[in-house]
Amino acid sequence: MTNLVVLTGAGISAESGLATFRASDGLWENHRIEDVATPEGFARNPDLVHRFYDGRRAQAATVEPNPAHQALARLETSVTAAGGRFTLITQNIDDLHERAGSYRVLHMHGELNSALCSTCGARTPWTGPLGDHPNCPVCHDPALRPDVVWFGEVPYHLDRIERVLDDCDLFVVIGTSGVVYPAAGLASLARAAGARTILLNLEEQEGWVRYDEVRLGPATEVVPQFVADVTSRPDW
Ligand code: NAD
């Protein structure tokens, strides 16, 4: 195995204490997606959206990476030590992969710990609140918004993601419902490029994507087991 690509979603952070997106009737922490995860929602009520993400950022800082995040950090070390390539793509906006020790993480939906200036487009590392309208450190306008990709906006790193999928050998999808595009289409792209595809999730996905292998269960159990299996096989 030379090129291993992993895609994670909110399910991998669930057992750390961060709620998933759709688990509660299409709501995210009791808010409608249209209100807190769209540019229109932000234009309608910026204070609500700032309060929401300031809350998510503060909450994420109080939780810890779990054994699934840690297993993926070990997997990256093993694959790269053996001369292979490893890419971790995440839809998550928390930083639990980095805190577990993963090095190369592509946050396709942005990051809570980053602020995006609506005036000049600068992205600035940010760990405090944004609801009090601080100035952008680059252009000094009080126009910072969460650096999170909302519905209708273009995800980050798509070029790079397409390139790694082009010659991917194994594509592993973990803890994602498979309904948010384009992330949901990546397994099909990888499959079309000849990769073996595996889903590790609490339940079957709603979508139509076919996987070569499906392992159902909580991420803290199935991900460490999967990593142990992959790294113990001489042909990975
Ligand atoms: P989703 O909430 O739509 O789906 C979560 C999936 O994880 C479901 O299929 C569910 O069955 C599965 N799951 C739940 N608990 C699990 C567990 N313990 N182990 C394994 N699987 C489990 O999430 P998504 O597909 O990632 O799409 C959500 C969007 O929401 C993303 O764009 C992301 O930016 C955002 N989001 C991020 C976070 C975060 O950063 N932690 C949290 C919530 C939502």
Tab-separated table of C-alpha atoms and ligand atoms in Angstrom:
chain	number	residue	atom	x	y	z
A	1	MET	CA	0.000	0.000	0.000
A	2	THR	CA	1.523	3.318	-0.969
A	3	ASN	CA	-1.190	5.967	-0.805
A	4	LEU	CA	-3.716	5.852	1.991
A	5	VAL	CA	-6.386	8.558	2.292
A	6	VAL	CA	-8.796	8.956	5.216
A	7	LEU	CA	-11.912	11.149	5.314
A	8	THR	CA	-13.400	11.887	8.724
A	9	GLY	CA	-16.654	13.543	9.794
A	10	ALA	CA	-18.406	14.656	12.943
A	11	GLY	CA	-18.894	11.041	14.131
A	12	ILE	CA	-15.209	10.646	15.017
A	13	SER	CA	-15.469	13.484	17.524
A	14	ALA	CA	-18.845	12.420	18.962
A	15	GLU	CA	-17.336	10.302	21.742
A	16	SER	CA	-15.096	13.214	22.714
A	17	GLY	CA	-18.318	15.086	23.539
A	18	LEU	CA	-18.942	17.155	20.382
A	19	ALA	CA	-22.426	16.739	18.932
A	20	THR	CA	-22.793	15.604	15.314
A	21	PHE	CA	-24.709	17.546	12.721
A	22	ARG	CA	-27.811	15.572	11.859
A	23	ALA	CA	-28.197	13.317	14.842
A	24	SER	CA	-31.030	15.394	16.285
A	25	ASP	CA	-33.508	15.952	13.441
A	26	GLY	CA	-31.287	18.005	11.183
A	27	LEU	CA	-30.282	20.307	14.002
A	28	TRP	CA	-26.768	21.196	15.124
A	29	GLU	CA	-26.700	21.890	18.856
A	30	ASN	CA	-30.400	22.845	18.659
A	31	HIS	CA	-29.964	25.263	15.759
A	32	ARG	CA	-31.283	24.919	12.235
A	33	ILE	CA	-28.521	24.455	9.659
A	34	GLU	CA	-30.005	27.299	7.560
A	35	ASP	CA	-29.572	29.672	10.504
A	36	VAL	CA	-25.993	28.862	11.513
A	37	ALA	CA	-24.303	27.274	8.498
A	38	THR	CA	-25.229	29.408	5.499
A	39	PRO	CA	-24.059	32.850	4.281
A	40	GLU	CA	-27.732	33.896	4.233
A	41	GLY	CA	-28.122	32.967	7.896
A	42	PHE	CA	-25.052	35.039	8.754
A	43	ALA	CA	-26.375	38.048	6.781
A	44	ARG	CA	-29.745	37.744	8.576
A	45	ASN	CA	-28.412	37.424	12.097
A	46	PRO	CA	-24.634	37.760	12.482
A	47	ASP	CA	-24.850	37.963	16.273
A	48	LEU	CA	-26.574	34.581	16.494
A	49	VAL	CA	-24.008	32.979	14.163
A	50	HIS	CA	-21.092	34.484	16.095
A	51	ARG	CA	-22.597	33.272	19.375
A	52	PHE	CA	-23.002	29.805	17.897
A	53	TYR	CA	-19.408	29.432	16.665
A	54	ASP	CA	-17.950	31.213	19.705
A	55	GLY	CA	-19.764	28.509	21.707
A	56	ARG	CA	-18.491	25.680	19.494
A	57	ARG	CA	-14.908	27.035	19.725
A	58	ALA	CA	-15.081	27.330	23.511
A	59	GLN	CA	-16.626	23.848	23.817
A	60	ALA	CA	-14.043	22.230	21.531
A	61	ALA	CA	-11.281	23.628	23.754
A	62	THR	CA	-12.713	21.733	26.741
A	63	VAL	CA	-12.783	18.247	25.180
A	64	GLU	CA	-9.993	15.798	24.388
A	65	PRO	CA	-9.080	13.642	21.397
A	66	ASN	CA	-10.365	10.088	21.755
A	67	PRO	CA	-8.797	6.701	20.862
A	68	ALA	CA	-10.049	7.011	17.257
A	69	HIS	CA	-8.187	10.296	16.689
A	70	GLN	CA	-5.138	8.788	18.374
A	71	ALA	CA	-5.250	5.652	16.223
A	72	LEU	CA	-5.233	7.758	13.039
A	73	ALA	CA	-2.173	9.642	14.274
A	74	ARG	CA	-0.438	6.266	14.787
A	75	LEU	CA	-1.532	5.162	11.328
A	76	GLU	CA	0.014	8.275	9.750
A	77	THR	CA	3.302	7.572	11.530
A	78	SER	CA	3.327	3.906	10.428
A	79	VAL	CA	2.434	4.600	6.809
A	80	THR	CA	4.962	7.391	6.346
A	81	ALA	CA	7.701	5.446	8.192
A	82	ALA	CA	7.166	2.630	5.697
A	83	GLY	CA	7.595	5.055	2.800
A	84	GLY	CA	3.904	5.375	1.966
A	85	ARG	CA	1.782	8.477	1.632
A	86	PHE	CA	-0.948	9.345	4.097
A	87	THR	CA	-3.518	12.118	3.832
A	88	LEU	CA	-6.151	12.917	6.418
A	89	ILE	CA	-9.070	14.906	5.042
A	90	THR	CA	-11.584	16.067	7.626
A	91	GLN	CA	-14.944	17.759	7.425
A	92	ASN	CA	-14.560	18.641	11.082
A	93	ILE	CA	-13.866	22.134	12.235
A	94	ASP	CA	-12.477	21.048	15.605
A	95	ASP	CA	-8.729	20.518	16.138
A	96	LEU	CA	-8.868	17.078	17.760
A	97	HIS	CA	-6.863	15.385	14.985
A	98	GLU	CA	-3.982	17.819	15.433
A	99	ARG	CA	-4.162	17.506	19.211
A	100	ALA	CA	-4.002	13.711	18.864
A	101	GLY	CA	-0.757	14.041	16.890
A	102	SER	CA	-1.809	13.994	13.230
A	103	TYR	CA	0.504	16.128	11.087
A	104	ARG	CA	-1.077	16.488	7.677
A	105	VAL	CA	-4.733	17.413	8.114
A	106	LEU	CA	-6.767	18.998	5.328
A	107	HIS	CA	-9.734	20.788	6.893
A	108	MET	CA	-12.016	20.976	3.889
A	109	HIS	CA	-14.740	22.816	5.838
A	110	GLY	CA	-12.429	25.238	7.637
A	111	GLU	CA	-11.467	25.497	11.292
A	112	LEU	CA	-12.960	26.919	14.474
A	113	ASN	CA	-9.529	28.216	15.478
A	114	SER	CA	-9.253	30.466	12.447
A	115	ALA	CA	-10.938	33.727	11.466
A	116	LEU	CA	-11.678	34.842	7.919
A	117	CYS	CA	-11.814	38.529	7.038
A	118	SER	CA	-14.841	39.338	4.874
A	119	THR	CA	-13.092	42.493	3.644
A	120	CYS	CA	-9.576	41.363	2.660
A	121	GLY	CA	-9.901	37.558	2.712
A	122	ALA	CA	-7.028	37.060	5.190
A	123	ARG	CA	-7.188	33.912	7.326
A	124	THR	CA	-5.835	34.418	10.842
A	125	PRO	CA	-5.326	31.844	13.627
A	126	TRP	CA	-7.970	32.723	16.244
A	127	THR	CA	-8.824	31.087	19.555
A	128	GLY	CA	-10.954	33.799	21.192
A	129	PRO	CA	-14.502	34.972	20.468
A	130	LEU	CA	-15.497	36.822	17.303
A	131	GLY	CA	-18.872	38.085	18.550
A	132	ASP	CA	-17.350	41.297	19.879
A	133	HIS	CA	-16.296	42.239	16.317
A	134	PRO	CA	-12.510	42.454	16.687
A	135	ASN	CA	-10.488	44.100	13.910
A	136	CYS	CA	-8.784	42.042	11.232
A	137	PRO	CA	-5.046	42.073	12.043
A	138	VAL	CA	-4.284	42.559	8.329
A	139	CYS	CA	-6.687	45.250	7.028
A	140	HIS	CA	-8.021	46.433	10.428
A	141	ASP	CA	-11.676	46.243	9.386
A	142	PRO	CA	-14.011	44.806	12.051
A	143	ALA	CA	-15.129	42.206	9.503
A	144	LEU	CA	-13.947	38.858	10.870
A	145	ARG	CA	-16.233	35.835	10.500
A	146	PRO	CA	-15.721	32.188	11.451
A	147	ASP	CA	-13.360	30.535	8.951
A	148	VAL	CA	-15.884	27.794	8.364
A	149	VAL	CA	-17.200	26.711	4.972
A	150	TRP	CA	-20.965	27.157	4.963
A	151	PHE	CA	-23.497	25.524	2.648
A	152	GLY	CA	-23.207	27.129	-0.773
A	153	GLU	CA	-19.509	27.999	-0.288
A	154	VAL	CA	-16.577	26.224	-1.893
A	155	PRO	CA	-14.662	23.824	0.399
A	156	TYR	CA	-10.935	24.276	0.919
A	157	HIS	CA	-8.158	22.125	-0.607
A	158	LEU	CA	-10.265	20.621	-3.397
A	159	ASP	CA	-7.363	20.627	-5.886
A	160	ARG	CA	-5.091	18.855	-3.457
A	161	ILE	CA	-7.812	16.370	-2.524
A	162	GLU	CA	-8.437	15.557	-6.169
A	163	ARG	CA	-4.706	14.957	-6.675
A	164	VAL	CA	-4.347	12.552	-3.739
A	165	LEU	CA	-7.425	10.627	-4.839
A	166	ASP	CA	-6.033	10.196	-8.324
A	167	ASP	CA	-3.600	7.479	-7.254
A	168	CYS	CA	-5.150	6.452	-3.954
A	169	ASP	CA	-4.835	2.756	-2.994
A	170	LEU	CA	-7.045	2.703	0.089
A	171	PHE	CA	-9.751	5.249	0.935
A	172	VAL	CA	-11.238	5.074	4.424
A	173	VAL	CA	-14.352	7.005	5.434
A	174	ILE	CA	-15.003	7.455	9.156
A	175	GLY	CA	-17.960	8.912	11.077
A	176	THR	CA	-19.735	10.796	8.344
A	177	SER	CA	-23.335	10.577	7.174
A	178	GLY	CA	-22.340	10.888	3.516
A	179	VAL	CA	-24.937	13.533	2.717
A	180	VAL	CA	-22.833	16.710	2.584
A	181	TYR	CA	-21.313	17.217	-0.880
A	182	PRO	CA	-18.682	17.325	-2.279
A	183	ALA	CA	-17.214	15.333	0.650
A	184	ALA	CA	-19.859	12.652	0.164
A	185	GLY	CA	-18.679	12.101	-3.416
A	186	LEU	CA	-15.016	11.488	-2.566
A	187	ALA	CA	-15.453	7.750	-1.963
A	188	SER	CA	-16.886	7.354	-5.455
A	189	LEU	CA	-13.987	9.332	-6.938
A	190	ALA	CA	-11.478	7.168	-5.093
A	191	ARG	CA	-13.270	4.018	-6.207
A	192	ALA	CA	-13.275	5.213	-9.808
A	193	ALA	CA	-9.518	5.769	-9.496
A	194	GLY	CA	-9.110	2.131	-8.432
A	195	ALA	CA	-8.906	2.481	-4.660
A	196	ARG	CA	-10.278	-0.050	-2.230
A	197	THR	CA	-12.919	1.757	-0.119
A	198	ILE	CA	-13.845	1.139	3.508
A	199	LEU	CA	-16.541	2.706	5.697
A	200	LEU	CA	-16.173	2.808	9.485
A	201	ASN	CA	-19.360	4.274	10.944
A	202	LEU	CA	-21.891	3.843	13.702
A	203	GLU	CA	-24.568	2.929	11.180
A	204	GLU	CA	-25.009	2.371	7.445
A	205	GLN	CA	-24.813	5.566	5.400
A	206	GLU	CA	-28.007	6.920	3.859
A	207	GLY	CA	-26.354	7.571	0.489
A	208	TRP	CA	-25.807	5.260	-2.439
A	209	VAL	CA	-22.015	5.019	-2.242
A	210	ARG	CA	-20.816	1.404	-2.343
A	211	TYR	CA	-17.882	0.363	-0.204
A	212	ASP	CA	-15.700	-2.721	-0.512
A	213	GLU	CA	-15.879	-3.169	3.237
A	214	VAL	CA	-18.120	-1.756	5.975
A	215	ARG	CA	-17.392	-1.993	9.691
A	216	LEU	CA	-20.152	-0.696	11.947
A	217	GLY	CA	-19.653	0.461	15.535
A	218	PRO	CA	-18.489	3.381	17.656
A	219	ALA	CA	-15.367	5.069	16.268
A	220	THR	CA	-13.412	4.552	19.501
A	221	GLU	CA	-13.730	0.793	18.945
A	222	VAL	CA	-13.714	0.255	15.184
A	223	VAL	CA	-10.990	2.763	14.278
A	224	PRO	CA	-8.260	1.440	16.642
A	225	GLN	CA	-9.148	-2.124	15.558
A	226	PHE	CA	-8.948	-1.155	11.891
A	227	VAL	CA	-5.597	0.574	12.401
A	228	ALA	CA	-4.248	-2.474	14.237
A	229	ASP	CA	-5.398	-4.710	11.369
A	230	VAL	CA	-3.899	-2.519	8.644
A	231	THR	CA	-0.555	-2.011	10.333
A	232	SER	CA	-0.142	-5.690	11.191
A	233	ARG	CA	-0.568	-6.814	7.571
A	234	PRO	CA	2.648	-6.969	5.563
A	235	ASP	CA	0.863	-6.005	2.329
A	236	TRP	CA	-0.575	-2.644	3.439
B	1	NAD	P1	-22.950	14.185	10.330
B	1	NAD	O1	-23.255	14.718	11.685
B	1	NAD	O2	-23.842	14.525	9.211
B	1	NAD	O3	-22.880	12.602	10.433
B	1	NAD	C1	-22.218	11.974	11.488
B	1	NAD	C2	-22.092	10.502	11.186
B	1	NAD	O4	-21.307	9.945	12.213
B	1	NAD	C3	-23.426	9.739	11.153
B	1	NAD	O5	-23.428	8.875	10.036
B	1	NAD	C4	-23.397	8.927	12.440
B	1	NAD	O6	-23.998	7.664	12.293
B	1	NAD	C5	-21.923	8.766	12.676
B	1	NAD	N1	-21.572	8.646	14.088
B	1	NAD	C6	-22.166	9.234	15.154
B	1	NAD	N2	-21.553	8.877	16.279
B	1	NAD	C7	-20.550	8.041	15.918
B	1	NAD	C8	-19.564	7.324	16.632
B	1	NAD	N3	-19.469	7.395	17.975
B	1	NAD	N4	-18.709	6.558	15.933
B	1	NAD	C9	-18.770	6.442	14.589
B	1	NAD	N5	-19.688	7.100	13.855
B	1	NAD	C10	-20.551	7.892	14.519
B	1	NAD	O7	-21.476	14.621	10.058
B	1	NAD	P2	-20.690	14.935	8.729
B	1	NAD	O8	-21.045	13.936	7.713
B	1	NAD	O9	-19.292	15.116	9.176
B	1	NAD	O10	-21.245	16.326	8.199
B	1	NAD	C11	-21.342	17.311	9.098
B	1	NAD	C12	-20.866	18.681	8.827
B	1	NAD	O11	-21.000	19.230	10.133
B	1	NAD	C13	-19.438	18.902	8.454
B	1	NAD	O12	-19.447	19.841	7.452
B	1	NAD	C14	-18.763	19.534	9.672
B	1	NAD	O13	-18.070	20.720	9.316
B	1	NAD	C15	-19.878	19.933	10.593
B	1	NAD	N6	-19.708	19.505	11.988
B	1	NAD	C16	-18.471	19.419	12.531
B	1	NAD	C17	-18.310	18.997	13.838
B	1	NAD	C18	-16.918	18.905	14.407
B	1	NAD	O14	-16.009	19.592	13.936
B	1	NAD	N7	-16.682	18.071	15.438
B	1	NAD	C19	-19.419	18.654	14.603
B	1	NAD	C20	-20.686	18.763	14.015
B	1	NAD	C21	-20.815	19.180	12.702
